[in-house]
Tab-separated table of C-alpha atoms in Angstrom:
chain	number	residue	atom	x	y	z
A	1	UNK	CA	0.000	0.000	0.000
A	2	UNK	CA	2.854	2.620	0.777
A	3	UNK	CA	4.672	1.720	-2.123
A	4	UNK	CA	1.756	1.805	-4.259
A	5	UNK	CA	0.875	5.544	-3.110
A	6	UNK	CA	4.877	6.699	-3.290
A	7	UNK	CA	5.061	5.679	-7.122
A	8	UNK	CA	1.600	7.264	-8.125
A	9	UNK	CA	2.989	10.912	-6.384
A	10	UNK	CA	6.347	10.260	-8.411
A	11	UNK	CA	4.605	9.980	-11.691
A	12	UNK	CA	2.651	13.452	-11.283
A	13	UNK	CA	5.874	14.704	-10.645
A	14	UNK	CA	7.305	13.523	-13.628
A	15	UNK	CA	4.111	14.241	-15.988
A	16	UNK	CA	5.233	17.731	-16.736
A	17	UNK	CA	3.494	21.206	-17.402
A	18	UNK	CA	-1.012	20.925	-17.332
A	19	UNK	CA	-2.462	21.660	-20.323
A	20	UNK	CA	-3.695	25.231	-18.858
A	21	UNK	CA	-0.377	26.509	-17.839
A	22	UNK	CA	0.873	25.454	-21.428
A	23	UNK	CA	-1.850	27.884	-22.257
A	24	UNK	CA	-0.974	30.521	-19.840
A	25	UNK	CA	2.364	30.605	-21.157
A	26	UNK	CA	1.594	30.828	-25.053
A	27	UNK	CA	-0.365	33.442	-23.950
A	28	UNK	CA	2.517	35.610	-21.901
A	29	UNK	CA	4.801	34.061	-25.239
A	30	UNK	CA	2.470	35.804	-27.375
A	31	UNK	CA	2.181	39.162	-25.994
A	32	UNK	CA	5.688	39.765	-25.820
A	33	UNK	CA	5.592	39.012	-29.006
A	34	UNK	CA	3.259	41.504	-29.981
A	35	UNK	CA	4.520	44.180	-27.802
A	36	UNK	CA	8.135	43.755	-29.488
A	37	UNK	CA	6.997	43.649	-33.014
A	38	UNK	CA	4.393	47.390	-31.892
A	39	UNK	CA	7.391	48.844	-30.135
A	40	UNK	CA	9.715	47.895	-33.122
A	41	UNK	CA	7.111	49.189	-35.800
A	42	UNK	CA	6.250	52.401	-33.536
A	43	UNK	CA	10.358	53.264	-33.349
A	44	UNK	CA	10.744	52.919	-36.869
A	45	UNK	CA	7.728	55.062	-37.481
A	46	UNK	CA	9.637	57.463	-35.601
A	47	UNK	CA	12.274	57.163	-36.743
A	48	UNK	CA	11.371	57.855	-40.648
A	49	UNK	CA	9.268	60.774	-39.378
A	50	UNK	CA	12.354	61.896	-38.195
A	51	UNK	CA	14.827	61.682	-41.195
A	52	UNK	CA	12.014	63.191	-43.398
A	53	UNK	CA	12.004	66.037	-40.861
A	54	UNK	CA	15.794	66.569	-40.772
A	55	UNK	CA	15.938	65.914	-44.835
A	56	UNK	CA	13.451	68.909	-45.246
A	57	UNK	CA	15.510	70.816	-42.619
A	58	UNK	CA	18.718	70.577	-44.705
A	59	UNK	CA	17.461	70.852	-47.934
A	60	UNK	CA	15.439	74.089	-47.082
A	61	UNK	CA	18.986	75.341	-45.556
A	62	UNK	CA	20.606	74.775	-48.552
A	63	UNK	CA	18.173	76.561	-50.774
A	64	UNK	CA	18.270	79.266	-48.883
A	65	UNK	CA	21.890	79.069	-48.831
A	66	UNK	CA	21.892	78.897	-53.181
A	67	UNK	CA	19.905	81.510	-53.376
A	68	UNK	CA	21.647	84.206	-51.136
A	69	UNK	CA	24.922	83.472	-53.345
A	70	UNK	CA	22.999	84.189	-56.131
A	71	UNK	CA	21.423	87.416	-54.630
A	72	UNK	CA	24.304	88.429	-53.064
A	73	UNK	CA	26.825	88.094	-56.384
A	74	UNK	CA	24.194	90.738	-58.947
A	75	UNK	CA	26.561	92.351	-61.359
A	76	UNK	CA	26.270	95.407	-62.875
A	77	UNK	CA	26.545	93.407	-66.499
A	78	UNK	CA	25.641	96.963	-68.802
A	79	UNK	CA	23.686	96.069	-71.947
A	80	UNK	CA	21.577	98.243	-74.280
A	81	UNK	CA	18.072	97.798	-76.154
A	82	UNK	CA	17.765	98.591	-79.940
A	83	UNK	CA	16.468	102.439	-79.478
A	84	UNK	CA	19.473	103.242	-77.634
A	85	UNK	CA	22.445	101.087	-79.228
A	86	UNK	CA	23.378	103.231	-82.229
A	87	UNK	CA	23.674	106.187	-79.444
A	88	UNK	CA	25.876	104.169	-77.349
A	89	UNK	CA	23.608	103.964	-73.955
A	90	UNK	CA	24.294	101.376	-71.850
A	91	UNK	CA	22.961	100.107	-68.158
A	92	UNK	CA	22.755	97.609	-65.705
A	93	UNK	CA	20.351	94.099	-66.646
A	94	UNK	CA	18.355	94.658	-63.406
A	95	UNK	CA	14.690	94.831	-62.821
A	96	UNK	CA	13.240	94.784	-59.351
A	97	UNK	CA	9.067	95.071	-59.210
A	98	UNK	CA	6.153	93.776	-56.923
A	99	UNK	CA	6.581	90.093	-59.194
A	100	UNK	CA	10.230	89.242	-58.235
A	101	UNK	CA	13.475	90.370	-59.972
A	102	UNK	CA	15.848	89.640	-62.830
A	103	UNK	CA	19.232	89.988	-63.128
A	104	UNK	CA	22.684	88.797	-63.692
A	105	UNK	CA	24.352	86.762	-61.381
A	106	UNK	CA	28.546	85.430	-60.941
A	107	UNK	CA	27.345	82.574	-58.870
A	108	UNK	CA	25.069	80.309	-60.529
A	109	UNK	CA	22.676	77.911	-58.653
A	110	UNK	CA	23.119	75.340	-61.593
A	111	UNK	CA	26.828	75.540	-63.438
A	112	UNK	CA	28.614	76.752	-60.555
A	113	UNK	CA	31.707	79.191	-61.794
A	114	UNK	CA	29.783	80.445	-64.454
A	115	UNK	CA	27.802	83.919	-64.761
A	116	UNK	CA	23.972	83.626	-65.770
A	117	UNK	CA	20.520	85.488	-66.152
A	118	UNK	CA	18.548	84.223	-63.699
A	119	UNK	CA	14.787	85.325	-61.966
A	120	UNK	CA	13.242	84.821	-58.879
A	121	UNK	CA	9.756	85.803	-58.323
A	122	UNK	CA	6.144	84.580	-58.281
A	123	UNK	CA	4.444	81.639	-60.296
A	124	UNK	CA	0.248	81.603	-59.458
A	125	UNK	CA	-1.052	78.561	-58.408
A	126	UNK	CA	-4.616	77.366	-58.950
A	127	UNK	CA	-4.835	74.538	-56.187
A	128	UNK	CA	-6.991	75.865	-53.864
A	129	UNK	CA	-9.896	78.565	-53.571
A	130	UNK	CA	-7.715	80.313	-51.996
A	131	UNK	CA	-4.770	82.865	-53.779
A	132	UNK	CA	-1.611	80.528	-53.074
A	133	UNK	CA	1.455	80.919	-55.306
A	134	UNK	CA	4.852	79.702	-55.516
A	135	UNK	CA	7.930	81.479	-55.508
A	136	UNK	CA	10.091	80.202	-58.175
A	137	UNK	CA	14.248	80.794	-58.778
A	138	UNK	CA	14.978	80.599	-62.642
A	139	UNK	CA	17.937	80.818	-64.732
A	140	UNK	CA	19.561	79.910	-67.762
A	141	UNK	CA	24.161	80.259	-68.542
A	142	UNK	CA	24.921	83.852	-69.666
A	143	UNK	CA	27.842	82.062	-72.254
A	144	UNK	CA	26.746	82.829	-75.651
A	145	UNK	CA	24.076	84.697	-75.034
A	146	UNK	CA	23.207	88.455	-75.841
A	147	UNK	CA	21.253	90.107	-73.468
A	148	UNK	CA	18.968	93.409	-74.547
A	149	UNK	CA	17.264	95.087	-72.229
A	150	UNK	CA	14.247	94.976	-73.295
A	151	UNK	CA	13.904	92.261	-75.292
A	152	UNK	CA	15.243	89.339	-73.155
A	153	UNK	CA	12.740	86.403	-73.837
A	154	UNK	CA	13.204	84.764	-70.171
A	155	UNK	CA	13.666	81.853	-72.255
A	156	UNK	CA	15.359	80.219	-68.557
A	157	UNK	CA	16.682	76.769	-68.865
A	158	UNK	CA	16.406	75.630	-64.953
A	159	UNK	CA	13.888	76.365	-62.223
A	160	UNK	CA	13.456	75.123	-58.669
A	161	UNK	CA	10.712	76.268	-56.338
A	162	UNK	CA	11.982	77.807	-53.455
A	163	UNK	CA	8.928	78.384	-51.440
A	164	UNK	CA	5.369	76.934	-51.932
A	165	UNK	CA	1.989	78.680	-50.756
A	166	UNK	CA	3.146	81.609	-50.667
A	167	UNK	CA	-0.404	84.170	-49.141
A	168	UNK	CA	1.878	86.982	-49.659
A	169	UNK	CA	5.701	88.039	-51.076
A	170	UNK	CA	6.566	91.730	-50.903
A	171	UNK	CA	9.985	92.962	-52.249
A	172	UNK	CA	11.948	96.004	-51.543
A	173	UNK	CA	14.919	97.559	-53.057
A	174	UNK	CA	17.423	100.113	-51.467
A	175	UNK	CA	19.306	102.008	-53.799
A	176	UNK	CA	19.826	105.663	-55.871
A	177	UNK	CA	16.376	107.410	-55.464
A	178	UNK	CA	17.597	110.913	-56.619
A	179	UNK	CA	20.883	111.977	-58.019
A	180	UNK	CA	22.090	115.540	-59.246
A	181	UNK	CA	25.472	115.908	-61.138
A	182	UNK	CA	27.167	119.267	-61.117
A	183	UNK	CA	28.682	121.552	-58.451
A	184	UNK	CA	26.884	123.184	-55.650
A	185	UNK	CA	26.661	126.883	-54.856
A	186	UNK	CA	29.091	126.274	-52.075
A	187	UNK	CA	31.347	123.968	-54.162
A	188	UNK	CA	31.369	120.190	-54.186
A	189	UNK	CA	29.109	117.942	-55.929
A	190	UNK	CA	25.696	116.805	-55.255
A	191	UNK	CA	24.917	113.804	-52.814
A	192	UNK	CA	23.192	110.814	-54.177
A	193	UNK	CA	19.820	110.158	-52.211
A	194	UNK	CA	19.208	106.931	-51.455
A	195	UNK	CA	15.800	104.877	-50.390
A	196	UNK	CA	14.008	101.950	-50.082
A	197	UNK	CA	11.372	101.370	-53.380
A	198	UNK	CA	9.032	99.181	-54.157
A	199	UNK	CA	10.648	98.823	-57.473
A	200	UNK	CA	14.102	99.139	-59.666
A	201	UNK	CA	14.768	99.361	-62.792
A	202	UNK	CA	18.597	99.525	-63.855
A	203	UNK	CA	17.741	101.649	-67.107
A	204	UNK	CA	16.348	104.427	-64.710
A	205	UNK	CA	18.848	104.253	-62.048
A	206	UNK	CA	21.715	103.144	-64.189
A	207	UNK	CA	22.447	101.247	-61.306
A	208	UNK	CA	21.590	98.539	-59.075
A	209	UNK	CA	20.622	98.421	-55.757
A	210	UNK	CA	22.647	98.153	-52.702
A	211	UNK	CA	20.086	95.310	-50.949
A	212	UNK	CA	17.084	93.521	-51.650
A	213	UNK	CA	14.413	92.908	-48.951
A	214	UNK	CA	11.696	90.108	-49.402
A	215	UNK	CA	8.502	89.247	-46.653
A	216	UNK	CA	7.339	85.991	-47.465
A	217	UNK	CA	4.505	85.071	-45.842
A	218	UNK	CA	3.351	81.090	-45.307
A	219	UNK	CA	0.836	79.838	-43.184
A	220	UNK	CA	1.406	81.213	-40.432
A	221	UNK	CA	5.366	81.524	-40.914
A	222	UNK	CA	6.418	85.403	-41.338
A	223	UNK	CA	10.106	85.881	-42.575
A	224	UNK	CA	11.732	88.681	-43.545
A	225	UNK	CA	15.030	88.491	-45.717
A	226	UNK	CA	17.640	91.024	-46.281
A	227	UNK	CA	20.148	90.815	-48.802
A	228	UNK	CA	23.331	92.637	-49.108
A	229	UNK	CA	25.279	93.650	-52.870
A	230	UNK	CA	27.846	95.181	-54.140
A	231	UNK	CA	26.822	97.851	-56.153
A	232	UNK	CA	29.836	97.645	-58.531
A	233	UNK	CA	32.816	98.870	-60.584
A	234	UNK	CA	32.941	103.130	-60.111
A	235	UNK	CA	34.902	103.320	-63.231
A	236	UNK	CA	32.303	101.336	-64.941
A	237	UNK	CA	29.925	103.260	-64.095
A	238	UNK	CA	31.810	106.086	-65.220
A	239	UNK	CA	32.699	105.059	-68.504
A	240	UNK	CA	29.100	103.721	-69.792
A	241	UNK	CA	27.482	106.912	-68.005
A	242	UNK	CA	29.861	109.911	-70.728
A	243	UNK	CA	26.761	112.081	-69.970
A	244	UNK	CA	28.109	113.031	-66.586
């Protein structure tokens, strides 16, 4: 009899797990499971989020960096239209209006090292009911290439979009407002005034503009952006301008 009871208690020893606590533990088994694969999916969620977020970042940086080269290398390149060329009248290739501006750059977004007319100003957009537009960098190589005045085509070769909806874009120009050549009563010439304008046009200045101011406005993102330019060669100037 004692025997018989000691070897049926050694065999439920030796029978191993029940059938619920098999379950129980597929159970646990399976939630960890689960758990690892959300937290895995959720980091890696994350972490795209994130490298889209820091691509933007440095792309917009270098745009922005592009674009003030450009701005900041406008050369007083002096060309002439056909009413003026068999008189021998020459001016700056710069226009500066509510749209955006045109000019000649020495440091060229797209063939770097080369000189090039290039634009940047508004392009309308129709995507929504509301007036969203784009504000758009073009340019095309200056090599080969003879600029008039008046009639440059804009024919430009590249474009990128530096800013998209755009509610509102506002450019300034500082430069020669009102100039008077000759000798005062007291002796000494005339100063040159200079302002801020809401346009410029290198024909009627017969120069071009000492910075350029843009307010974009984007959502709900306000930025103001100042740039800063050489206004060129004096004895340039002095030779195309004989009048003076």
């Amino acid at each position: 009899m004692f025997n018989l009871e000691t070897s049926s208690l050694e065999t439920k020893k030796e029978s191993g797990f029940t059938l619920i606590e098999l379950l129980i533990s597929t159970v646990i088994l399976t939630s960890l499971i689960y758990l690892a694969a959300l937290s895995y999916s959720l980091f890696l969620r994350i972490w795209k989020q994130g490298g889209i977020i820091a691509d933007t970042a440095v792309n917009r940086y270098r745009t922005d960096i592009l674009i003030r080269s450009s701005l900041e290398s406008i050369y007083d390149y002096y060309v002439t239209d056909p009413a003026n060329e068999r008189a021998g009248l020459y001016y700056p290739f710069f226009k500066g209006d509510q749209d955006g501006v045109e000019f000649i750059t020495l440091s060229s977004v797209f063939l770097k090292g080369s000189p090039a007319v290039a634009r940047l100003g508004i392009k309308r957009t129709n995507n929504s009911k509301e007036k969203h537009f784009e504000i758009v960098y073009e340019e095309t190589p200056l090599r080969d290439l003879y600029v008039r005045y008046n009639d440059f085509s804009g024919d430009y070769r590249y474009s990128m979009v530096v800013y998209n909806d755009v509610k509102d874009f506002k450019p300034r120009y500082f430069g020669v407002w009102e100039e008077k050549h000759g000798f005062k009563r007291h002796g000494g010439l005339a100063r040159t005034l200079y302002k801020w304008q809401s346009s410029f046009y290198g024909k009627e200045k017969r120069s071009i503009p000492r910075e350029i101011e843009f307010t974009v406005l984007r959502q709900d993102i306000h930025e103001t952006l100042h740039y800063s330019i050489r206004t060129g060669n004096i004895f340039k100037t002095a030779f195309f301008r004989r009048e003076f």
